[in-house]
Amino acid sequence: MTGFRAPRPGSGPPGPARPAGPPAEPRSPWTPGSGHAPPSLSERLFEQRIVLLHGHLDDEAATTAAARLLTLDALGDEPVTLRLNVPTSEASAALALLDALDSMVCPVYVTAMGQVGGPVIGALVAVRERLAHPHATFHLREPKLHAEGTAEQVMAEHEEYERRMGDVCARIAEATGRPAGEIRADFHTGRYLTATQAIDYGLVTALVTPPAR
């Protein structure tokens, strides 16, 4: 992901190099649920340049996440971490999130936790640094197609659905080096992968190492 950006206001000569790796994770406990994180927790994470996505990823959730990511990108050059716990997702939402990630200039890290399933996997592979917690699972699954209307309208919806899924699979193929046809077949059969299997598949690059206690 490359791009040109004018110098930020107040920018000067480059300072000391930043240490490699994603920003430190917050120590605050939180209770998972459906939808977005509670506002207070979401803002605390935002201050630490962390965006949390959990629950079903629809167009509204993707728009909110994209707005947060792009705002953090505009605010500074420090790394941003996107944490995913998204068991189901829609193709249009995943592609919107993917486009936002592609447009970012600052370093972005994605960390998978819980279950990551559906087309959002195409957004997961949009960044170079992709981590997974040891118990994370990945589900290559097709979202349900809800089409109504005349035969022509249903056919048009189906063609658009196939186009979007083709874009998702092409992006995963680009990141993993696997044939797009193989990935499309895995989505069709609903293949599951453990975190270790996801490394072999090419979806993630490494496991999260627990801190020393």
JSON list of C-alpha atoms in Angstrom, two decimals:
[
{"chain": "A", "resi": 1, "resn": "MET", "atom": "CA", "xyz": [0.00, 0.00, 0.00]},
{"chain": "A", "resi": 2, "resn": "THR", "atom": "CA", "xyz": [1.79, 3.05, -1.23]},
{"chain": "A", "resi": 3, "resn": "GLY", "atom": "CA", "xyz": [0.71, 6.59, -1.86]},
{"chain": "A", "resi": 4, "resn": "PHE", "atom": "CA", "xyz": [1.81, 10.23, -1.82]},
{"chain": "A", "resi": 5, "resn": "ARG", "atom": "CA", "xyz": [0.95, 12.50, 1.04]},
{"chain": "A", "resi": 6, "resn": "ALA", "atom": "CA", "xyz": [1.88, 16.13, 1.56]},
{"chain": "A", "resi": 7, "resn": "PRO", "atom": "CA", "xyz": [3.91, 16.82, 4.72]},
{"chain": "A", "resi": 8, "resn": "ARG", "atom": "CA", "xyz": [1.72, 17.01, 7.79]},
{"chain": "A", "resi": 9, "resn": "PRO", "atom": "CA", "xyz": [1.43, 20.38, 9.54]},
{"chain": "A", "resi": 10, "resn": "GLY", "atom": "CA", "xyz": [4.32, 20.89, 11.91]},
{"chain": "A", "resi": 11, "resn": "SER", "atom": "CA", "xyz": [6.37, 18.05, 10.42]},
{"chain": "A", "resi": 12, "resn": "GLY", "atom": "CA", "xyz": [10.12, 18.49, 10.55]},
{"chain": "A", "resi": 13, "resn": "PRO", "atom": "CA", "xyz": [13.24, 16.42, 10.07]},
{"chain": "A", "resi": 14, "resn": "PRO", "atom": "CA", "xyz": [12.70, 12.72, 10.70]},
{"chain": "A", "resi": 15, "resn": "GLY", "atom": "CA", "xyz": [13.15, 11.69, 14.32]},
{"chain": "A", "resi": 16, "resn": "PRO", "atom": "CA", "xyz": [14.44, 8.44, 15.74]},
{"chain": "A", "resi": 17, "resn": "ALA", "atom": "CA", "xyz": [13.22, 5.29, 14.04]},
{"chain": "A", "resi": 18, "resn": "ARG", "atom": "CA", "xyz": [10.13, 3.75, 15.60]},
{"chain": "A", "resi": 19, "resn": "PRO", "atom": "CA", "xyz": [10.49, 0.26, 17.04]},
{"chain": "A", "resi": 20, "resn": "ALA", "atom": "CA", "xyz": [9.14, -2.45, 14.77]},
{"chain": "A", "resi": 21, "resn": "GLY", "atom": "CA", "xyz": [5.93, -4.20, 15.66]},
{"chain": "A", "resi": 22, "resn": "PRO", "atom": "CA", "xyz": [2.36, -3.26, 16.47]},
{"chain": "A", "resi": 23, "resn": "PRO", "atom": "CA", "xyz": [1.56, -0.80, 19.25]},
{"chain": "A", "resi": 24, "resn": "ALA", "atom": "CA", "xyz": [1.17, -2.18, 22.73]},
{"chain": "A", "resi": 25, "resn": "GLU", "atom": "CA", "xyz": [-2.26, -3.53, 23.56]},
{"chain": "A", "resi": 26, "resn": "PRO", "atom": "CA", "xyz": [-4.39, -1.87, 26.25]},
{"chain": "A", "resi": 27, "resn": "ARG", "atom": "CA", "xyz": [-4.72, -3.54, 29.61]},
{"chain": "A", "resi": 28, "resn": "SER", "atom": "CA", "xyz": [-8.33, -2.50, 30.19]},
{"chain": "A", "resi": 29, "resn": "PRO", "atom": "CA", "xyz": [-10.78, -5.41, 30.47]},
{"chain": "A", "resi": 30, "resn": "TRP", "atom": "CA", "xyz": [-13.81, -5.46, 28.21]},
{"chain": "A", "resi": 31, "resn": "THR", "atom": "CA", "xyz": [-16.92, -7.54, 27.73]},
{"chain": "A", "resi": 32, "resn": "PRO", "atom": "CA", "xyz": [-17.55, -8.74, 24.17]},
{"chain": "A", "resi": 33, "resn": "GLY", "atom": "CA", "xyz": [-20.99, -8.54, 22.63]},
{"chain": "A", "resi": 34, "resn": "SER", "atom": "CA", "xyz": [-22.71, -8.04, 19.32]},
{"chain": "A", "resi": 35, "resn": "GLY", "atom": "CA", "xyz": [-22.14, -4.97, 17.19]},
{"chain": "A", "resi": 36, "resn": "HIS", "atom": "CA", "xyz": [-19.67, -2.25, 18.05]},
{"chain": "A", "resi": 37, "resn": "ALA", "atom": "CA", "xyz": [-17.60, -1.84, 21.20]},
{"chain": "A", "resi": 38, "resn": "PRO", "atom": "CA", "xyz": [-19.15, 0.38, 23.91]},
{"chain": "A", "resi": 39, "resn": "PRO", "atom": "CA", "xyz": [-18.48, 4.06, 23.13]},
{"chain": "A", "resi": 40, "resn": "SER", "atom": "CA", "xyz": [-16.20, 4.64, 26.12]},
{"chain": "A", "resi": 41, "resn": "LEU", "atom": "CA", "xyz": [-14.08, 1.58, 25.35]},
{"chain": "A", "resi": 42, "resn": "SER", "atom": "CA", "xyz": [-14.08, 2.35, 21.63]},
{"chain": "A", "resi": 43, "resn": "GLU", "atom": "CA", "xyz": [-12.74, 5.85, 22.33]},
{"chain": "A", "resi": 44, "resn": "ARG", "atom": "CA", "xyz": [-10.05, 4.56, 24.67]},
{"chain": "A", "resi": 45, "resn": "LEU", "atom": "CA", "xyz": [-8.91, 2.13, 22.00]},
{"chain": "A", "resi": 46, "resn": "PHE", "atom": "CA", "xyz": [-9.03, 4.89, 19.39]},
{"chain": "A", "resi": 47, "resn": "GLU", "atom": "CA", "xyz": [-6.69, 7.00, 21.52]},
{"chain": "A", "resi": 48, "resn": "GLN", "atom": "CA", "xyz": [-4.23, 4.10, 21.37]},
{"chain": "A", "resi": 49, "resn": "ARG", "atom": "CA", "xyz": [-4.68, 3.86, 17.57]},
{"chain": "A", "resi": 50, "resn": "ILE", "atom": "CA", "xyz": [-6.61, 0.60, 17.82]},
{"chain": "A", "resi": 51, "resn": "VAL", "atom": "CA", "xyz": [-9.83, -0.14, 15.92]},
{"chain": "A", "resi": 52, "resn": "LEU", "atom": "CA", "xyz": [-11.88, -3.11, 17.14]},
{"chain": "A", "resi": 53, "resn": "LEU", "atom": "CA", "xyz": [-14.33, -4.85, 14.83]},
{"chain": "A", "resi": 54, "resn": "HIS", "atom": "CA", "xyz": [-16.48, -7.60, 16.30]},
{"chain": "A", "resi": 55, "resn": "GLY", "atom": "CA", "xyz": [-19.74, -9.24, 15.39]},
{"chain": "A", "resi": 56, "resn": "HIS", "atom": "CA", "xyz": [-21.31, -9.30, 11.94]},
{"chain": "A", "resi": 57, "resn": "LEU", "atom": "CA", "xyz": [-19.66, -6.97, 9.41]},
{"chain": "A", "resi": 58, "resn": "ASP", "atom": "CA", "xyz": [-22.32, -5.17, 7.40]},
{"chain": "A", "resi": 59, "resn": "ASP", "atom": "CA", "xyz": [-22.10, -1.95, 5.40]},
{"chain": "A", "resi": 60, "resn": "GLU", "atom": "CA", "xyz": [-22.77, 0.24, 8.45]},
{"chain": "A", "resi": 61, "resn": "ALA", "atom": "CA", "xyz": [-20.07, -1.42, 10.56]},
{"chain": "A", "resi": 62, "resn": "ALA", "atom": "CA", "xyz": [-17.60, -1.25, 7.67]},
{"chain": "A", "resi": 63, "resn": "THR", "atom": "CA", "xyz": [-18.31, 2.45, 7.13]},
{"chain": "A", "resi": 64, "resn": "THR", "atom": "CA", "xyz": [-17.72, 3.20, 10.81]},
{"chain": "A", "resi": 65, "resn": "ALA", "atom": "CA", "xyz": [-14.49, 1.20, 10.89]},
{"chain": "A", "resi": 66, "resn": "ALA", "atom": "CA", "xyz": [-13.26, 2.79, 7.67]},
{"chain": "A", "resi": 67, "resn": "ALA", "atom": "CA", "xyz": [-13.94, 6.28, 9.05]},
{"chain": "A", "resi": 68, "resn": "ARG", "atom": "CA", "xyz": [-11.95, 5.50, 12.19]},
{"chain": "A", "resi": 69, "resn": "LEU", "atom": "CA", "xyz": [-9.05, 4.00, 10.25]},
{"chain": "A", "resi": 70, "resn": "LEU", "atom": "CA", "xyz": [-8.84, 6.92, 7.83]},
{"chain": "A", "resi": 71, "resn": "THR", "atom": "CA", "xyz": [-9.08, 9.43, 10.68]},
{"chain": "A", "resi": 72, "resn": "LEU", "atom": "CA", "xyz": [-6.18, 7.77, 12.49]},
{"chain": "A", "resi": 73, "resn": "ASP", "atom": "CA", "xyz": [-4.22, 7.75, 9.25]},
{"chain": "A", "resi": 74, "resn": "ALA", "atom": "CA", "xyz": [-4.76, 11.49, 8.88]},
{"chain": "A", "resi": 75, "resn": "LEU", "atom": "CA", "xyz": [-3.82, 12.20, 12.50]},
{"chain": "A", "resi": 76, "resn": "GLY", "atom": "CA", "xyz": [-0.31, 10.76, 12.39]},
{"chain": "A", "resi": 77, "resn": "ASP", "atom": "CA", "xyz": [2.21, 8.30, 11.03]},
{"chain": "A", "resi": 78, "resn": "GLU", "atom": "CA", "xyz": [2.29, 5.93, 14.01]},
{"chain": "A", "resi": 79, "resn": "PRO", "atom": "CA", "xyz": [1.08, 2.35, 13.38]},
{"chain": "A", "resi": 80, "resn": "VAL", "atom": "CA", "xyz": [-2.60, 1.47, 13.59]},
{"chain": "A", "resi": 81, "resn": "THR", "atom": "CA", "xyz": [-3.88, -1.91, 14.76]},
{"chain": "A", "resi": 82, "resn": "LEU", "atom": "CA", "xyz": [-7.14, -3.36, 13.44]},
{"chain": "A", "resi": 83, "resn": "ARG", "atom": "CA", "xyz": [-8.43, -6.18, 15.65]},
{"chain": "A", "resi": 84, "resn": "LEU", "atom": "CA", "xyz": [-10.91, -8.55, 14.01]},
{"chain": "A", "resi": 85, "resn": "ASN", "atom": "CA", "xyz": [-13.41, -10.85, 15.70]},
{"chain": "A", "resi": 86, "resn": "VAL", "atom": "CA", "xyz": [-15.89, -11.06, 12.84]},
{"chain": "A", "resi": 87, "resn": "PRO", "atom": "CA", "xyz": [-17.51, -14.49, 12.38]},
{"chain": "A", "resi": 88, "resn": "THR", "atom": "CA", "xyz": [-19.75, -13.39, 9.50]},
{"chain": "A", "resi": 89, "resn": "SER", "atom": "CA", "xyz": [-19.47, -10.64, 6.91]},
{"chain": "A", "resi": 90, "resn": "GLU", "atom": "CA", "xyz": [-20.94, -9.28, 3.71]},
{"chain": "A", "resi": 91, "resn": "ALA", "atom": "CA", "xyz": [-18.95, -8.96, 0.51]},
{"chain": "A", "resi": 92, "resn": "SER", "atom": "CA", "xyz": [-19.80, -5.29, -0.09]},
{"chain": "A", "resi": 93, "resn": "ALA", "atom": "CA", "xyz": [-18.78, -4.39, 3.47]},
{"chain": "A", "resi": 94, "resn": "ALA", "atom": "CA", "xyz": [-15.53, -6.34, 3.23]},
{"chain": "A", "resi": 95, "resn": "LEU", "atom": "CA", "xyz": [-14.59, -4.62, -0.03]},
{"chain": "A", "resi": 96, "resn": "ALA", "atom": "CA", "xyz": [-15.33, -1.19, 1.47]},
{"chain": "A", "resi": 97, "resn": "LEU", "atom": "CA", "xyz": [-13.04, -1.99, 4.39]},
{"chain": "A", "resi": 98, "resn": "LEU", "atom": "CA", "xyz": [-10.40, -3.32, 2.00]},
{"chain": "A", "resi": 99, "resn": "ASP", "atom": "CA", "xyz": [-10.47, -0.07, 0.00]},
{"chain": "A", "resi": 100, "resn": "ALA", "atom": "CA", "xyz": [-9.98, 1.95, 3.18]},
{"chain": "A", "resi": 101, "resn": "LEU", "atom": "CA", "xyz": [-6.99, -0.17, 4.20]},
{"chain": "A", "resi": 102, "resn": "ASP", "atom": "CA", "xyz": [-5.49, 0.15, 0.71]},
{"chain": "A", "resi": 103, "resn": "SER", "atom": "CA", "xyz": [-5.64, 3.95, 0.92]},
{"chain": "A", "resi": 104, "resn": "MET", "atom": "CA", "xyz": [-3.83, 4.22, 4.25]},
{"chain": "A", "resi": 105, "resn": "VAL", "atom": "CA", "xyz": [-0.24, 5.48, 4.36]},
{"chain": "A", "resi": 106, "resn": "CYS", "atom": "CA", "xyz": [0.70, 4.75, 7.98]},
{"chain": "A", "resi": 107, "resn": "PRO", "atom": "CA", "xyz": [1.68, 1.19, 8.94]},
{"chain": "A", "resi": 108, "resn": "VAL", "atom": "CA", "xyz": [-1.30, -1.05, 9.64]},
{"chain": "A", "resi": 109, "resn": "TYR", "atom": "CA", "xyz": [-1.35, -4.31, 11.59]},
{"chain": "A", "resi": 110, "resn": "VAL", "atom": "CA", "xyz": [-4.30, -6.70, 11.65]},
{"chain": "A", "resi": 111, "resn": "THR", "atom": "CA", "xyz": [-4.77, -9.10, 14.55]},
{"chain": "A", "resi": 112, "resn": "ALA", "atom": "CA", "xyz": [-7.33, -11.91, 14.31]},
{"chain": "A", "resi": 113, "resn": "MET", "atom": "CA", "xyz": [-9.03, -13.13, 17.46]},
{"chain": "A", "resi": 114, "resn": "GLY", "atom": "CA", "xyz": [-12.03, -15.38, 18.05]},
{"chain": "A", "resi": 115, "resn": "GLN", "atom": "CA", "xyz": [-13.41, -16.26, 14.62]},
{"chain": "A", "resi": 116, "resn": "VAL", "atom": "CA", "xyz": [-12.89, -14.43, 11.34]},
{"chain": "A", "resi": 117, "resn": "GLY", "atom": "CA", "xyz": [-15.24, -15.60, 8.62]},
{"chain": "A", "resi": 118, "resn": "GLY", "atom": "CA", "xyz": [-16.57, -14.75, 5.20]},
{"chain": "A", "resi": 119, "resn": "PRO", "atom": "CA", "xyz": [-15.41, -12.07, 2.75]},
{"chain": "A", "resi": 120, "resn": "VAL", "atom": "CA", "xyz": [-13.78, -10.01, 5.53]},
{"chain": "A", "resi": 121, "resn": "ILE", "atom": "CA", "xyz": [-10.83, -12.37, 5.07]},
{"chain": "A", "resi": 122, "resn": "GLY", "atom": "CA", "xyz": [-10.19, -10.41, 1.88]},
{"chain": "A", "resi": 123, "resn": "ALA", "atom": "CA", "xyz": [-9.72, -7.28, 4.01]},
{"chain": "A", "resi": 124, "resn": "LEU", "atom": "CA", "xyz": [-7.56, -9.18, 6.48]},
{"chain": "A", "resi": 125, "resn": "VAL", "atom": "CA", "xyz": [-4.98, -9.91, 3.78]},
{"chain": "A", "resi": 126, "resn": "ALA", "atom": "CA", "xyz": [-4.94, -6.29, 2.57]},
{"chain": "A", "resi": 127, "resn": "VAL", "atom": "CA", "xyz": [-2.08, -5.48, 4.94]},
{"chain": "A", "resi": 128, "resn": "ARG", "atom": "CA", "xyz": [1.40, -6.95, 5.15]},
{"chain": "A", "resi": 129, "resn": "GLU", "atom": "CA", "xyz": [1.55, -7.63, 8.90]},
{"chain": "A", "resi": 130, "resn": "ARG", "atom": "CA", "xyz": [-1.21, -10.09, 9.82]},
{"chain": "A", "resi": 131, "resn": "LEU", "atom": "CA", "xyz": [-1.22, -11.79, 13.21]},
{"chain": "A", "resi": 132, "resn": "ALA", "atom": "CA", "xyz": [-3.54, -14.30, 14.85]},
{"chain": "A", "resi": 133, "resn": "HIS", "atom": "CA", "xyz": [-4.10, -15.32, 18.43]},
{"chain": "A", "resi": 134, "resn": "PRO", "atom": "CA", "xyz": [-3.38, -19.04, 18.94]},
{"chain": "A", "resi": 135, "resn": "HIS", "atom": "CA", "xyz": [-7.06, -19.97, 19.34]},
{"chain": "A", "resi": 136, "resn": "ALA", "atom": "CA", "xyz": [-8.37, -17.86, 16.47]},
{"chain": "A", "resi": 137, "resn": "THR", "atom": "CA", "xyz": [-10.20, -19.71, 13.70]},
{"chain": "A", "resi": 138, "resn": "PHE", "atom": "CA", "xyz": [-10.88, -18.76, 10.11]},
{"chain": "A", "resi": 139, "resn": "HIS", "atom": "CA", "xyz": [-13.98, -19.76, 8.18]},
{"chain": "A", "resi": 140, "resn": "LEU", "atom": "CA", "xyz": [-13.97, -19.37, 4.41]},
{"chain": "A", "resi": 141, "resn": "ARG", "atom": "CA", "xyz": [-17.71, -19.14, 3.93]},
{"chain": "A", "resi": 142, "resn": "GLU", "atom": "CA", "xyz": [-20.01, -17.53, 1.42]},
{"chain": "A", "resi": 143, "resn": "PRO", "atom": "CA", "xyz": [-22.45, -14.91, 2.70]},
{"chain": "A", "resi": 144, "resn": "LYS", "atom": "CA", "xyz": [-26.11, -15.58, 2.00]},
{"chain": "A", "resi": 145, "resn": "LEU", "atom": "CA", "xyz": [-27.52, -13.97, -1.11]},
{"chain": "A", "resi": 146, "resn": "HIS", "atom": "CA", "xyz": [-30.85, -12.22, -0.53]},
{"chain": "A", "resi": 147, "resn": "ALA", "atom": "CA", "xyz": [-32.36, -11.49, -3.94]},
{"chain": "A", "resi": 148, "resn": "GLU", "atom": "CA", "xyz": [-35.96, -10.55, -4.66]},
{"chain": "A", "resi": 149, "resn": "GLY", "atom": "CA", "xyz": [-37.89, -9.25, -7.63]},
{"chain": "A", "resi": 150, "resn": "THR", "atom": "CA", "xyz": [-38.20, -10.32, -11.23]},
{"chain": "A", "resi": 151, "resn": "ALA", "atom": "CA", "xyz": [-36.08, -13.03, -12.79]},
{"chain": "A", "resi": 152, "resn": "GLU", "atom": "CA", "xyz": [-33.93, -10.33, -14.40]},
{"chain": "A", "resi": 153, "resn": "GLN", "atom": "CA", "xyz": [-33.44, -8.56, -11.07]},
{"chain": "A", "resi": 154, "resn": "VAL", "atom": "CA", "xyz": [-32.51, -11.79, -9.31]},
{"chain": "A", "resi": 155, "resn": "MET", "atom": "CA", "xyz": [-30.04, -12.60, -12.08]},
{"chain": "A", "resi": 156, "resn": "ALA", "atom": "CA", "xyz": [-28.49, -9.14, -11.80]},
{"chain": "A", "resi": 157, "resn": "GLU", "atom": "CA", "xyz": [-28.13, -9.56, -8.03]},
{"chain": "A", "resi": 158, "resn": "HIS", "atom": "CA", "xyz": [-26.50, -12.95, -8.54]},
{"chain": "A", "resi": 159, "resn": "GLU", "atom": "CA", "xyz": [-24.05, -11.56, -11.09]},
{"chain": "A", "resi": 160, "resn": "GLU", "atom": "CA", "xyz": [-23.10, -8.72, -8.73]},
{"chain": "A", "resi": 161, "resn": "TYR", "atom": "CA", "xyz": [-22.68, -11.20, -5.89]},
{"chain": "A", "resi": 162, "resn": "GLU", "atom": "CA", "xyz": [-20.35, -13.34, -7.99]},
{"chain": "A", "resi": 163, "resn": "ARG", "atom": "CA", "xyz": [-18.36, -10.28, -9.06]},
{"chain": "A", "resi": 164, "resn": "ARG", "atom": "CA", "xyz": [-17.81, -9.19, -5.48]},
{"chain": "A", "resi": 165, "resn": "MET", "atom": "CA", "xyz": [-16.83, -12.68, -4.36]},
{"chain": "A", "resi": 166, "resn": "GLY", "atom": "CA", "xyz": [-14.49, -12.87, -7.34]},
{"chain": "A", "resi": 167, "resn": "ASP", "atom": "CA", "xyz": [-12.81, -9.65, -6.19]},
{"chain": "A", "resi": 168, "resn": "VAL", "atom": "CA", "xyz": [-12.45, -11.02, -2.65]},
{"chain": "A", "resi": 169, "resn": "CYS", "atom": "CA", "xyz": [-10.95, -14.30, -3.85]},
{"chain": "A", "resi": 170, "resn": "ALA", "atom": "CA", "xyz": [-8.60, -12.52, -6.25]},
{"chain": "A", "resi": 171, "resn": "ARG", "atom": "CA", "xyz": [-7.25, -10.41, -3.39]},
{"chain": "A", "resi": 172, "resn": "ILE", "atom": "CA", "xyz": [-6.74, -13.47, -1.19]},
{"chain": "A", "resi": 173, "resn": "ALA", "atom": "CA", "xyz": [-5.04, -15.24, -4.09]},
{"chain": "A", "resi": 174, "resn": "GLU", "atom": "CA", "xyz": [-2.69, -12.29, -4.55]},
{"chain": "A", "resi": 175, "resn": "ALA", "atom": "CA", "xyz": [-1.71, -12.35, -0.87]},
{"chain": "A", "resi": 176, "resn": "THR", "atom": "CA", "xyz": [-1.40, -16.11, -0.44]},
{"chain": "A", "resi": 177, "resn": "GLY", "atom": "CA", "xyz": [-0.06, -17.18, -3.82]},
{"chain": "A", "resi": 178, "resn": "ARG", "atom": "CA", "xyz": [-2.86, -19.73, -4.18]},
{"chain": "A", "resi": 179, "resn": "PRO", "atom": "CA", "xyz": [-5.06, -20.03, -7.28]},
{"chain": "A", "resi": 180, "resn": "ALA", "atom": "CA", "xyz": [-8.22, -17.95, -7.10]},
{"chain": "A", "resi": 181, "resn": "GLY", "atom": "CA", "xyz": [-10.22, -20.99, -8.18]},
{"chain": "A", "resi": 182, "resn": "GLU", "atom": "CA", "xyz": [-8.97, -22.97, -5.19]},
{"chain": "A", "resi": 183, "resn": "ILE", "atom": "CA", "xyz": [-9.92, -20.17, -2.82]},
{"chain": "A", "resi": 184, "resn": "ARG", "atom": "CA", "xyz": [-13.37, -19.82, -4.41]},
{"chain": "A", "resi": 185, "resn": "ALA", "atom": "CA", "xyz": [-13.89, -23.56, -3.96]},
{"chain": "A", "resi": 186, "resn": "ASP", "atom": "CA", "xyz": [-12.87, -23.33, -0.30]},
{"chain": "A", "resi": 187, "resn": "PHE", "atom": "CA", "xyz": [-15.45, -20.56, 0.20]},
{"chain": "A", "resi": 188, "resn": "HIS", "atom": "CA", "xyz": [-18.07, -22.72, -1.48]},
{"chain": "A", "resi": 189, "resn": "THR", "atom": "CA", "xyz": [-17.38, -25.70, 0.80]},
{"chain": "A", "resi": 190, "resn": "GLY", "atom": "CA", "xyz": [-17.03, -23.56, 3.93]},
{"chain": "A", "resi": 191, "resn": "ARG", "atom": "CA", "xyz": [-13.49, -24.57, 4.86]},
{"chain": "A", "resi": 192, "resn": "TYR", "atom": "CA", "xyz": [-12.30, -23.96, 8.43]},
{"chain": "A", "resi": 193, "resn": "LEU", "atom": "CA", "xyz": [-8.69, -23.18, 9.36]},
{"chain": "A", "resi": 194, "resn": "THR", "atom": "CA", "xyz": [-6.97, -23.04, 12.73]},
{"chain": "A", "resi": 195, "resn": "ALA", "atom": "CA", "xyz": [-4.52, -20.23, 13.39]},
{"chain": "A", "resi": 196, "resn": "THR", "atom": "CA", "xyz": [-1.59, -22.50, 12.52]},
{"chain": "A", "resi": 197, "resn": "GLN", "atom": "CA", "xyz": [-3.32, -23.72, 9.36]},
{"chain": "A", "resi": 198, "resn": "ALA", "atom": "CA", "xyz": [-4.03, -20.11, 8.43]},
{"chain": "A", "resi": 199, "resn": "ILE", "atom": "CA", "xyz": [-0.28, -19.44, 8.49]},
{"chain": "A", "resi": 200, "resn": "ASP", "atom": "CA", "xyz": [0.31, -22.36, 6.12]},
{"chain": "A", "resi": 201, "resn": "TYR", "atom": "CA", "xyz": [-2.54, -21.15, 3.92]},
{"chain": "A", "resi": 202, "resn": "GLY", "atom": "CA", "xyz": [-1.02, -17.66, 3.81]},
{"chain": "A", "resi": 203, "resn": "LEU", "atom": "CA", "xyz": [-3.82, -15.74, 5.51]},
{"chain": "A", "resi": 204, "resn": "VAL", "atom": "CA", "xyz": [-1.69, -14.64, 8.46]},
{"chain": "A", "resi": 205, "resn": "THR", "atom": "CA", "xyz": [2.05, -14.27, 8.90]},
{"chain": "A", "resi": 206, "resn": "ALA", "atom": "CA", "xyz": [2.56, -15.23, 12.56]},
{"chain": "A", "resi": 207, "resn": "LEU", "atom": "CA", "xyz": [0.91, -16.03, 15.88]},
{"chain": "A", "resi": 208, "resn": "VAL", "atom": "CA", "xyz": [0.60, -13.50, 18.68]},
{"chain": "A", "resi": 209, "resn": "THR", "atom": "CA", "xyz": [3.18, -14.27, 21.35]},
{"chain": "A", "resi": 210, "resn": "PRO", "atom": "CA", "xyz": [1.75, -14.02, 24.88]},
{"chain": "A", "resi": 211, "resn": "PRO", "atom": "CA", "xyz": [3.64, -11.57, 27.10]},
{"chain": "A", "resi": 212, "resn": "ALA", "atom": "CA", "xyz": [5.99, -12.98, 29.70]},
{"chain": "A", "resi": 213, "resn": "ARG", "atom": "CA", "xyz": [4.42, -13.24, 33.15]}
]
